[in-house]
Each structure stands twice: as structure tokens, then as C-alpha cells.
mmCIF file of C-alpha atoms and ligand atoms in Angstrom:
data_model
loop_
_atom_site.group_PDB
_atom_site.id
_atom_site.type_symbol
_atom_site.label_atom_id
_atom_site.label_comp_id
_atom_site.label_asym_id
_atom_site.label_seq_id
_atom_site.Cartn_x
_atom_site.Cartn_y
_atom_site.Cartn_z
ATOM 1 C CA UNK A 59 -10.915 -9.264 11.355
ATOM 2 C CA UNK A 60 -11.626 -9.924 7.677
ATOM 3 C CA UNK A 61 -8.657 -11.309 5.743
ATOM 4 C CA UNK A 62 -7.912 -12.227 2.137
ATOM 5 C CA UNK A 63 -5.848 -15.217 1.062
ATOM 6 C CA UNK A 64 -2.788 -14.358 -1.013
ATOM 7 C CA UNK A 65 -1.413 -16.627 -3.741
ATOM 8 C CA UNK A 66 1.181 -17.760 -1.171
ATOM 9 C CA UNK A 67 -1.608 -19.190 1.002
ATOM 10 C CA UNK A 68 -1.037 -16.505 3.669
ATOM 11 C CA UNK A 69 -3.977 -14.569 5.087
ATOM 12 C CA UNK A 70 -3.665 -10.771 4.862
ATOM 13 C CA UNK A 71 -5.936 -8.332 6.768
ATOM 14 C CA UNK A 72 -8.315 -6.459 4.460
ATOM 15 C CA UNK A 73 -7.823 -3.235 6.456
ATOM 16 C CA UNK A 74 -4.244 -2.159 7.126
ATOM 17 C CA UNK A 75 -2.624 0.970 8.506
ATOM 18 C CA UNK A 76 -0.454 3.202 6.287
ATOM 19 C CA UNK A 77 2.330 5.400 7.658
ATOM 20 C CA UNK A 78 3.318 7.509 4.636
ATOM 21 C CA UNK A 79 4.259 11.111 5.500
ATOM 22 C CA UNK A 80 4.610 10.416 9.222
ATOM 23 C CA UNK A 81 7.746 11.714 10.949
ATOM 24 C CA UNK A 82 9.306 9.084 13.237
ATOM 25 C CA UNK A 83 7.927 10.463 16.545
ATOM 26 C CA UNK A 84 4.416 10.825 15.126
ATOM 27 C CA UNK A 85 4.712 7.419 13.478
ATOM 28 C CA UNK A 86 5.682 5.573 16.657
ATOM 29 C CA UNK A 87 2.754 7.075 18.553
ATOM 30 C CA UNK A 88 0.316 6.486 15.661
ATOM 31 C CA UNK A 89 1.342 2.841 15.133
ATOM 32 C CA UNK A 90 1.063 2.193 18.888
ATOM 33 C CA UNK A 91 -2.472 3.593 18.830
ATOM 34 C CA UNK A 92 -3.384 1.748 15.638
ATOM 35 C CA UNK A 93 -2.294 -1.555 17.214
ATOM 36 C CA UNK A 94 -4.376 -0.755 20.313
ATOM 37 C CA UNK A 95 -7.362 0.005 18.067
ATOM 38 C CA UNK A 96 -6.970 -3.424 16.428
ATOM 39 C CA UNK A 97 -5.024 -2.942 13.191
ATOM 40 C CA UNK A 98 -2.631 -5.825 12.544
ATOM 41 C CA UNK A 99 -1.212 -4.839 9.132
ATOM 42 C CA UNK A 100 1.287 -1.974 9.053
ATOM 43 C CA UNK A 101 2.442 -0.621 5.682
ATOM 44 C CA UNK A 102 5.749 1.278 5.644
ATOM 45 C CA UNK A 103 8.602 1.744 3.129
ATOM 46 C CA UNK A 104 12.279 2.564 3.254
ATOM 47 C CA UNK A 105 11.493 5.883 1.542
ATOM 48 C CA UNK A 106 9.116 6.856 4.405
ATOM 49 C CA UNK A 107 12.123 6.924 6.739
ATOM 50 C CA UNK A 108 10.073 5.651 9.662
ATOM 51 C CA UNK A 109 10.747 1.901 9.702
ATOM 52 C CA UNK A 110 12.599 2.148 13.034
ATOM 53 C CA UNK A 111 9.603 3.938 14.559
ATOM 54 C CA UNK A 112 7.258 1.219 13.274
ATOM 55 C CA UNK A 113 9.543 -1.418 14.802
ATOM 56 C CA UNK A 114 9.660 0.404 18.156
ATOM 57 C CA UNK A 115 5.860 0.608 18.296
ATOM 58 C CA UNK A 116 5.551 -3.090 17.431
ATOM 59 C CA UNK A 117 7.964 -4.086 20.202
ATOM 60 C CA UNK A 118 6.189 -1.872 22.721
ATOM 61 C CA UNK A 119 2.798 -3.359 21.847
ATOM 62 C CA UNK A 120 3.728 -6.815 23.123
ATOM 63 C CA UNK A 121 1.633 -8.327 20.307
ATOM 64 C CA UNK A 122 3.133 -11.587 19.087
ATOM 65 C CA UNK A 123 4.899 -11.441 15.726
ATOM 66 C CA UNK A 124 2.633 -14.112 14.188
ATOM 67 C CA UNK A 125 -0.417 -11.891 14.743
ATOM 68 C CA UNK A 126 1.099 -9.051 12.734
ATOM 69 C CA UNK A 127 1.463 -8.471 9.003
ATOM 70 C CA UNK A 128 4.336 -6.087 8.272
ATOM 71 C CA UNK A 129 5.015 -4.659 4.813
ATOM 72 C CA UNK A 130 7.908 -2.543 3.573
ATOM 73 C CA UNK A 131 9.148 -1.525 0.125
ATOM 74 C CA UNK A 132 12.401 -1.128 -1.772
ATOM 75 C CA UNK A 133 12.817 2.268 -3.423
ATOM 76 C CA UNK A 134 14.294 3.139 -6.804
ATOM 77 C CA UNK A 135 17.874 3.765 -5.657
ATOM 78 C CA UNK A 136 18.136 0.198 -4.346
ATOM 79 C CA UNK A 137 16.962 -1.699 -7.405
ATOM 80 C CA UNK A 138 19.175 -4.578 -8.581
ATOM 81 C CA UNK A 139 20.079 -8.052 -7.395
ATOM 82 C CA UNK A 140 22.724 -7.102 -4.835
ATOM 83 C CA UNK A 141 21.322 -3.701 -3.864
ATOM 84 C CA UNK A 142 17.792 -4.972 -3.277
ATOM 85 C CA UNK A 143 18.994 -7.801 -1.069
ATOM 86 C CA UNK A 144 21.025 -5.329 0.989
ATOM 87 C CA UNK A 145 18.064 -2.923 1.151
ATOM 88 C CA UNK A 146 15.804 -5.695 2.473
ATOM 89 C CA UNK A 147 18.302 -6.640 5.154
ATOM 90 C CA UNK A 148 18.601 -2.949 6.144
ATOM 91 C CA UNK A 149 14.799 -2.698 6.407
ATOM 92 C CA UNK A 150 14.710 -5.788 8.626
ATOM 93 C CA UNK A 151 17.405 -4.260 10.785
ATOM 94 C CA UNK A 152 15.603 -0.915 11.069
ATOM 95 C CA UNK A 153 12.346 -2.643 11.958
ATOM 96 C CA UNK A 154 14.092 -5.001 14.381
ATOM 97 C CA UNK A 155 12.377 -8.004 12.783
ATOM 98 C CA UNK A 156 13.760 -11.232 11.377
ATOM 99 C CA UNK A 157 11.292 -11.518 8.505
ATOM 100 C CA UNK A 158 8.674 -9.400 6.724
ATOM 101 C CA UNK A 159 5.251 -10.647 5.668
ATOM 102 C CA UNK A 160 5.436 -8.680 2.432
ATOM 103 C CA UNK A 161 8.120 -6.685 0.618
ATOM 104 C CA UNK A 162 7.279 -4.678 -2.478
ATOM 105 C CA UNK A 163 9.121 -3.095 -5.365
ATOM 106 C CA UNK A 164 7.864 0.439 -4.734
ATOM 107 C CA UNK A 165 8.005 1.748 -8.303
ATOM 108 C CA UNK A 166 8.406 0.176 -11.746
ATOM 109 C CA UNK A 167 11.774 1.803 -12.409
ATOM 110 C CA UNK A 168 15.402 0.696 -12.460
ATOM 111 C CA UNK A 169 16.581 -2.914 -12.528
ATOM 112 C CA UNK A 170 13.237 -4.544 -11.761
ATOM 113 C CA UNK A 171 14.317 -8.034 -12.837
ATOM 114 C CA UNK A 172 17.534 -8.021 -10.819
ATOM 115 C CA UNK A 173 15.550 -6.815 -7.814
ATOM 116 C CA UNK A 174 12.956 -9.538 -8.348
ATOM 117 C CA UNK A 175 15.624 -12.266 -8.415
ATOM 118 C CA UNK A 176 16.901 -10.967 -5.059
ATOM 119 C CA UNK A 177 13.377 -11.121 -3.612
ATOM 120 C CA UNK A 178 12.814 -14.639 -4.953
ATOM 121 C CA UNK A 179 16.056 -15.749 -3.289
ATOM 122 C CA UNK A 180 14.969 -14.238 0.056
ATOM 123 C CA UNK A 181 11.652 -16.086 -0.158
ATOM 124 C CA UNK A 182 13.433 -19.373 -0.907
ATOM 125 C CA UNK A 183 15.754 -18.795 2.073
ATOM 126 C CA UNK A 184 12.701 -18.342 4.315
ATOM 127 C CA UNK A 185 13.640 -14.759 5.243
ATOM 128 C CA UNK A 186 10.635 -13.182 3.521
ATOM 129 C CA UNK A 187 7.045 -14.471 3.378
ATOM 130 C CA UNK A 188 5.636 -12.792 0.270
ATOM 131 C CA UNK A 189 6.794 -10.453 -2.480
ATOM 132 C CA UNK A 190 4.972 -8.016 -4.676
ATOM 133 C CA UNK A 191 5.023 -4.767 -6.564
ATOM 134 C CA UNK A 192 3.500 -1.319 -6.364
ATOM 135 C CA UNK A 193 2.472 1.130 -9.070
ATOM 136 C CA UNK A 194 2.810 -1.533 -11.779
ATOM 137 C CA UNK A 195 0.201 -1.020 -14.482
ATOM 138 C CA UNK A 196 -1.122 -3.895 -16.580
ATOM 139 C CA UNK A 197 1.624 -3.836 -19.215
ATOM 140 C CA UNK A 198 4.386 -3.949 -16.592
ATOM 141 C CA UNK A 199 2.642 -6.712 -14.642
ATOM 142 C CA UNK A 200 2.177 -8.850 -17.749
ATOM 143 C CA UNK A 201 5.795 -8.404 -18.783
ATOM 144 C CA UNK A 202 7.046 -9.145 -15.261
ATOM 145 C CA UNK A 203 4.984 -12.336 -15.002
ATOM 146 C CA UNK A 204 6.481 -13.628 -18.261
ATOM 147 C CA UNK A 205 10.037 -13.374 -16.955
ATOM 148 C CA UNK A 206 10.055 -14.494 -13.317
ATOM 149 C CA UNK A 207 9.593 -17.648 -11.267
ATOM 150 C CA UNK A 208 7.568 -16.457 -8.260
ATOM 151 C CA UNK A 209 4.512 -14.431 -9.221
ATOM 152 C CA UNK A 210 3.807 -11.241 -7.199
ATOM 153 C CA UNK A 211 1.313 -11.734 -4.371
ATOM 154 C CA UNK A 212 0.268 -8.054 -4.397
ATOM 155 C CA UNK A 213 0.131 -5.029 -6.654
ATOM 156 C CA UNK A 214 -0.322 -1.985 -4.407
ATOM 157 C CA UNK A 215 -2.038 0.713 -6.467
ATOM 158 C CA UNK A 216 -3.697 4.106 -6.218
ATOM 159 C CA UNK A 217 -7.318 2.971 -5.856
ATOM 160 C CA UNK A 218 -10.156 5.195 -4.643
ATOM 161 C CA UNK A 219 -13.583 6.311 -5.900
ATOM 162 C CA UNK A 220 -11.985 8.811 -8.316
ATOM 163 C CA UNK A 221 -9.594 6.207 -9.809
ATOM 164 C CA UNK A 222 -11.291 2.822 -9.877
ATOM 165 C CA UNK A 223 -9.212 0.841 -12.439
ATOM 166 C CA UNK A 224 -11.763 -1.900 -13.101
ATOM 167 C CA UNK A 225 -9.908 -3.287 -16.140
ATOM 168 C CA UNK A 226 -6.617 -3.511 -14.267
ATOM 169 C CA UNK A 227 -8.330 -5.256 -11.345
ATOM 170 C CA UNK A 228 -9.818 -7.807 -13.754
ATOM 171 C CA UNK A 229 -6.355 -8.588 -15.118
ATOM 172 C CA UNK A 230 -4.880 -8.930 -11.620
ATOM 173 C CA UNK A 231 -7.673 -11.319 -10.712
ATOM 174 C CA UNK A 232 -6.943 -13.393 -13.841
ATOM 175 C CA UNK A 233 -3.263 -13.542 -12.821
ATOM 176 C CA UNK A 234 -4.018 -14.435 -9.189
ATOM 177 C CA UNK A 235 -2.430 -11.198 -7.924
ATOM 178 C CA UNK A 236 -4.210 -9.338 -5.139
ATOM 179 C CA UNK A 237 -4.634 -5.564 -5.523
ATOM 180 C CA UNK A 238 -4.187 -3.368 -2.450
ATOM 181 C CA UNK A 239 -5.424 0.222 -2.291
ATOM 182 C CA UNK A 240 -3.012 2.992 -1.436
ATOM 183 C CA UNK A 241 -4.493 6.450 -0.744
ATOM 184 C CA UNK A 242 -8.002 4.975 -0.403
ATOM 185 C CA UNK A 243 -9.215 8.536 0.380
ATOM 186 C CA UNK A 244 -7.166 10.105 -2.426
ATOM 187 C CA UNK A 245 -5.650 12.001 0.526
ATOM 188 C CA UNK A 246 -8.908 14.008 0.521
ATOM 189 C CA UNK A 247 -8.247 15.475 -2.942
ATOM 190 C CA UNK A 248 -11.165 16.581 -5.148
ATOM 191 C CA UNK A 249 -13.217 17.124 -1.996
ATOM 192 C CA UNK A 250 -13.551 13.398 -1.386
ATOM 193 C CA UNK A 251 -14.648 13.834 2.231
ATOM 194 C CA UNK A 252 -17.501 16.158 1.191
ATOM 195 C CA UNK A 253 -18.444 14.496 -2.083
ATOM 196 C CA UNK A 254 -22.276 14.690 -2.308
ATOM 197 C CA UNK A 255 -22.735 11.151 -3.705
ATOM 198 C CA UNK A 256 -20.583 9.618 -0.984
ATOM 199 C CA UNK A 257 -22.131 11.889 1.679
ATOM 200 C CA UNK A 258 -25.684 10.827 0.764
ATOM 201 C CA UNK A 259 -24.763 7.136 0.914
ATOM 202 C CA UNK A 260 -22.951 7.700 4.219
ATOM 203 C CA UNK A 261 -26.002 9.449 5.686
ATOM 204 C CA UNK A 262 -28.259 6.569 4.593
ATOM 205 C CA UNK A 263 -26.131 4.139 6.613
ATOM 206 C CA UNK A 264 -25.331 6.438 9.542
ATOM 207 C CA UNK A 265 -21.635 6.176 8.557
ATOM 208 C CA UNK A 266 -18.938 8.644 7.525
ATOM 209 C CA UNK A 267 -17.788 9.345 3.969
ATOM 210 C CA UNK A 268 -14.416 7.813 4.892
ATOM 211 C CA UNK A 269 -16.143 4.582 5.938
ATOM 212 C CA UNK A 270 -18.145 4.460 2.698
ATOM 213 C CA UNK A 271 -15.000 4.970 0.589
ATOM 214 C CA UNK A 272 -13.268 2.088 2.376
ATOM 215 C CA UNK A 273 -16.329 -0.148 2.343
ATOM 216 C CA UNK A 274 -16.717 0.344 -1.427
ATOM 217 C CA UNK A 275 -13.180 -0.955 -2.064
ATOM 218 C CA UNK A 276 -13.629 -3.857 0.375
ATOM 219 C CA UNK A 277 -16.874 -4.910 -1.325
ATOM 220 C CA UNK A 278 -15.103 -5.131 -4.671
ATOM 221 C CA UNK A 279 -12.492 -7.361 -3.049
ATOM 222 C CA UNK A 280 -9.782 -4.720 -2.642
ATOM 223 C CA UNK A 281 -7.889 -4.541 0.684
ATOM 224 C CA UNK A 282 -7.277 -0.963 1.889
ATOM 225 C CA UNK A 283 -4.523 1.021 3.625
ATOM 226 C CA UNK A 284 -6.034 4.117 5.259
ATOM 227 C CA UNK A 285 -3.590 6.443 7.020
ATOM 228 C CA UNK A 286 -4.444 8.681 9.959
ATOM 229 C CA UNK A 287 -2.564 10.298 12.805
ATOM 230 C CA UNK A 288 -5.814 10.766 14.777
ATOM 231 C CA UNK A 289 -7.024 7.988 17.032
ATOM 232 C CA UNK A 290 -10.730 8.727 16.486
ATOM 233 C CA UNK A 291 -10.196 8.382 12.726
ATOM 234 C CA UNK A 292 -8.184 5.175 13.182
ATOM 235 C CA UNK A 293 -11.214 3.749 15.035
ATOM 236 C CA UNK A 294 -13.611 5.024 12.363
ATOM 237 C CA UNK A 295 -11.515 3.658 9.474
ATOM 238 C CA UNK A 296 -11.219 0.255 11.143
ATOM 239 C CA UNK A 297 -14.993 -0.073 11.746
ATOM 240 C CA UNK A 298 -15.959 -0.854 8.172
ATOM 241 C CA UNK A 299 -16.966 -4.496 8.341
ATOM 242 C CA UNK A 300 -20.455 -4.252 9.859
ATOM 243 C CA UNK A 301 -22.443 -2.609 7.068
ATOM 244 C CA UNK A 302 -23.033 -3.349 3.407
ATOM 245 C CA UNK A 303 -23.484 -1.012 0.460
ATOM 246 C CA UNK A 304 -26.324 -1.959 -1.869
ATOM 247 C CA UNK A 305 -25.748 -2.755 -5.526
ATOM 248 C CA UNK A 306 -27.374 0.570 -6.404
ATOM 249 C CA UNK A 307 -24.971 2.414 -4.092
ATOM 250 C CA UNK A 308 -21.983 0.571 -5.579
ATOM 251 C CA UNK A 309 -23.257 1.617 -9.030
ATOM 252 C CA UNK A 310 -23.592 5.250 -7.912
ATOM 253 C CA UNK A 311 -20.001 5.241 -6.671
ATOM 254 C CA UNK A 312 -18.907 3.738 -9.996
ATOM 255 C CA UNK A 313 -20.054 6.983 -11.661
ATOM 256 C CA UNK A 314 -17.419 8.970 -9.691
ATOM 257 C CA UNK A 315 -14.552 7.375 -11.623
ATOM 258 C CA UNK A 316 -12.348 9.978 -13.330
ATOM 259 C CA UNK A 317 -10.366 7.101 -14.893
ATOM 260 C CA UNK A 318 -6.937 8.658 -14.403
ATOM 261 C CA UNK A 319 -4.414 8.941 -11.574
ATOM 262 C CA UNK A 320 -5.157 11.753 -9.148
ATOM 263 C CA UNK A 321 -1.966 11.519 -7.146
ATOM 264 C CA UNK A 322 0.818 9.724 -8.975
ATOM 265 C CA UNK A 323 1.109 8.615 -12.590
ATOM 266 C CA UNK A 324 4.044 6.195 -12.904
ATOM 267 C CA UNK A 325 4.061 6.702 -16.689
ATOM 268 C CA UNK A 326 4.404 10.478 -16.542
ATOM 269 C CA UNK A 327 7.864 11.670 -17.674
ATOM 270 C CA UNK A 328 7.565 14.570 -15.210
ATOM 271 C CA UNK A 329 7.117 12.096 -12.325
ATOM 272 C CA UNK A 330 10.053 9.959 -13.432
ATOM 273 C CA UNK A 331 12.196 13.077 -13.672
ATOM 274 C CA UNK A 332 11.014 14.267 -10.241
ATOM 275 C CA UNK A 333 11.946 10.977 -8.588
ATOM 276 C CA UNK A 334 15.408 10.819 -10.124
ATOM 277 C CA UNK A 335 15.946 14.527 -9.342
ATOM 278 C CA UNK A 336 15.061 13.756 -5.724
ATOM 279 C CA UNK A 337 17.427 10.799 -5.583
ATOM 280 C CA UNK A 338 20.217 12.842 -7.121
ATOM 281 C CA UNK A 339 19.678 15.805 -4.821
ATOM 282 C CA UNK A 340 17.268 15.152 -1.934
ATOM 283 C CA UNK A 341 18.141 18.458 -0.290
ATOM 284 C CA UNK A 342 16.754 20.510 -3.154
ATOM 285 C CA UNK A 343 13.656 18.483 -3.932
ATOM 286 C CA UNK A 344 11.019 16.663 -1.943
ATOM 287 C CA UNK A 345 9.493 13.294 -2.615
ATOM 288 C CA UNK A 346 5.766 12.818 -2.185
HETATM 289 N N1 LIG B 260 2.877 2.314 -2.808
HETATM 290 C C1 LIG B 260 2.797 3.618 -2.963
HETATM 291 O O1 LIG B 260 3.362 4.203 -3.903
HETATM 292 C C2 LIG B 260 2.020 4.416 -1.966
HETATM 293 C C3 LIG B 260 1.742 5.775 -2.213
HETATM 294 C C4 LIG B 260 0.996 6.470 -1.267
HETATM 295 C C5 LIG B 260 0.519 5.829 -0.132
HETATM 296 N N2 LIG B 260 0.815 4.512 0.105
HETATM 297 C C6 LIG B 260 0.333 3.794 1.307
HETATM 298 O O2 LIG B 260 -1.059 4.017 1.454
HETATM 299 C C7 LIG B 260 -1.311 4.640 2.710
HETATM 300 C C8 LIG B 260 -2.495 5.573 2.631
HETATM 301 O O3 LIG B 260 -2.297 6.574 1.654
HETATM 302 P P1 LIG B 260 -2.091 8.108 1.998
HETATM 303 O O4 LIG B 260 -1.527 8.217 3.353
HETATM 304 O O5 LIG B 260 -1.362 8.730 0.886
HETATM 305 O O6 LIG B 260 -3.549 8.749 1.922
HETATM 306 P P2 LIG B 260 -5.063 8.414 2.398
HETATM 307 O O7 LIG B 260 -5.090 7.298 3.376
HETATM 308 O O8 LIG B 260 -5.906 8.358 1.180
HETATM 309 O O9 LIG B 260 -5.431 9.771 3.118
HETATM 310 C C9 LIG B 260 -4.817 10.190 4.304
HETATM 311 C C10 LIG B 260 -5.406 11.560 4.647
HETATM 312 O O10 LIG B 260 -6.784 11.419 5.027
HETATM 313 C C11 LIG B 260 -6.983 11.927 6.334
HETATM 314 N N3 LIG B 260 -7.950 11.018 6.994
HETATM 315 C C12 LIG B 260 -7.749 9.737 7.362
HETATM 316 N N4 LIG B 260 -8.875 9.212 7.880
HETATM 317 C C13 LIG B 260 -9.807 10.180 7.842
HETATM 318 C C14 LIG B 260 -11.157 10.231 8.241
HETATM 319 N N5 LIG B 260 -11.781 9.163 8.755
HETATM 320 N N6 LIG B 260 -11.841 11.407 8.060
HETATM 321 C C15 LIG B 260 -11.219 12.494 7.530
HETATM 322 N N7 LIG B 260 -9.927 12.500 7.134
HETATM 323 C C16 LIG B 260 -9.224 11.345 7.285
HETATM 324 C C17 LIG B 260 -5.620 11.899 6.995
HETATM 325 O O11 LIG B 260 -5.514 12.933 7.952
HETATM 326 P P3 LIG B 260 -4.913 12.686 9.439
HETATM 327 O O12 LIG B 260 -3.661 11.850 9.307
HETATM 328 O O13 LIG B 260 -4.650 14.085 9.899
HETATM 329 O O14 LIG B 260 -5.988 12.001 10.212
HETATM 330 C C18 LIG B 260 -4.702 12.195 5.803
HETATM 331 O O15 LIG B 260 -4.663 13.594 5.553
HETATM 332 C C19 LIG B 260 0.010 5.351 3.015
HETATM 333 O O16 LIG B 260 0.121 5.740 4.370
HETATM 334 C C20 LIG B 260 1.008 4.315 2.576
HETATM 335 O O17 LIG B 260 1.133 3.301 3.539
HETATM 336 C C21 LIG B 260 1.559 3.807 -0.800
#
């Protein structure tokens, strides 16, 4: 399995398994199957409300802890030095693990610096292997790096053929921070799975559009987190190492960039309002 070395020295699988929008029963079954298929990185979050299911599937698999790379995330309501520490310990408890390989600040809101100090302390105590952020754009990353001691290992970002973020990736590379692609299929939006450019490239290689979308990110050095509840798709999404897109094909895919978020814009006031509305009244609103 192809891995990438983080700035902590740890090796992280280039292809992980995401469990967003999976109810606990579906999640436990899907993670069990994903581990059977060969995935070793599982990406969950406290806000997905399925950490216990992930933990149950891990225990049932019998795979040794050292072979796995488990990520979770702290959500907005738990930002701050004390609250973030407590949230991490709750995540560990739910997962039934005694450390995580990676723990991320899910969104760039709330007391980011207090939260970061809590994460740094957990790393120093040996209870957490690596720390990072998600949905931090270049300005937030630069500001964060100026004011902390341990630099993020990861910035998990919306990254797919319709939102390619080349400038932001260049900055992350300069800072030694590894990007990681969430929604590598844009959840199928904009007809990604039937896009004619991607379909023609897929046909030329005897692969699927999904495999081409993943392969394109991998070839630009970006690890990916495809999500599927279907075993055949888990197999398909994992089998992306044994073919190579040509430079011309990479250039064709570059033309698909719409250069703006397709799913979530952390700078949009409407999104910020939606998240705080959800936290203030989760019964009336839903979080995506
Ligand atoms: N940090 C963040 O803010 C953030 C935000 C969003 C997501 N994430 C992470 O990134 C992971 C992936 O993102 P995502 O779940 O939003 O979307 P995604 O992986 O881009 O797309 C998932 C969708 O694609 C379908 N699919 C998967 N493989 C397919 C294939 N080979 N052919 C056709 N359809 C396929 C899935 O359907 P089926 O399930 O029915 O197969 C599902 O509807 C998440 O699970 C989560 O771990 C993080």
C-alpha cells in the first residue's frame, strides 16, 4: 500500500476510507468490509456520530493497532483548551482506542488557538500521534503557523477535479503540511461520474471515472478519502495504484477546475450561520 510521510515522520496511507453520513449500523458493516478489502486508514469525526461503530469494526477485524491509521476530528462546539482535550478523550473512549494517529480541528471556527494548545499537550503526553486541521485556507494556515509550536501534519480539504486548489497546495508544500482530499468525488455533484473528459480518460485505461478521479489526486501527491457503503465500490476505489495517467491526461483534468468550493465554503457567512444554528438547535436544522 502506498504511503506518504508526514512531518512527524509517520507513514500515512495514500488511500483512506471516509465514513461521513453513515449511520452507526451501516458504518460498522462498511468499515468491517473496508478493512477486509485492505483499507488501513479510517477517517471519522465526532460530528459523524459513528466513532463507536468504527471502533467496533476495528475490534472485530482482529487487525493489530499498529497496522491501522485512525483519524477523528473535534467539532466547533468543543473548541478551546479544556473542551478540546475533553472532546479528544471522549473520542478515544467512543472508539475504544488508547491513541489516535491523527486528530484534526474540523473547522476554522471558535477558539482555534486554545484547541491547538490542547492538541500539542496531548502529543507531548504521547496520547496522540499527529495533529492537523481541516478546511483551513491559506490565510488561516499561515496565521496558525505563526502562533503555535507544533506545525499541523495535515490540512484536510475539499479537493476534487472541480476544485483543484493548486496555489493552496503549493503553500502547504512550502510549509511541510500534507493536504488530504475530502469528497474526492465531489459526492458525485456536477455529474462527476459521467463527466465526458474523465469518462474518455477512464475508457482509455479500462478504468472507472471514480478511479481516474482518485488517481489524478494521488499523482499530484494528494492522499484521498473516498467513501462508499458498497463493497464493489470499496474494491474499485482501493485499486488505484496500478495505472498511471499521462501528462496530457493530467493537463486535460486540470481544465475541469471551477476554482471554487462545490460543497462547503468555510468563508461563507451563510455556512457559518448554518453551523452555529445547527449547534444551537440540532433538532431544527441538519448538518452536512
Ligand atoms: N473534513 C471535512 O470537513 C470533511 C467533509 C466531507 C467529507 N470528509 C471526509 O471525506 C470522506 C469522503 O467524502 P464524502 O463522503 O463527502 O464524498 P465522496 O467520497 O466524494 O463521495 C461519496 C459518494 O460517492 C459514491 N461513490 C463512492 N465510490 C463510488 C464509485 N466507485 N462509483 C460511483 N459512486 C461512488 C458514494 O455512494 P455509496 O456510498 O452509495 O457507494 C457516495 O454517494 C468522508 O466520508 C469524510 O471522511 C471530510
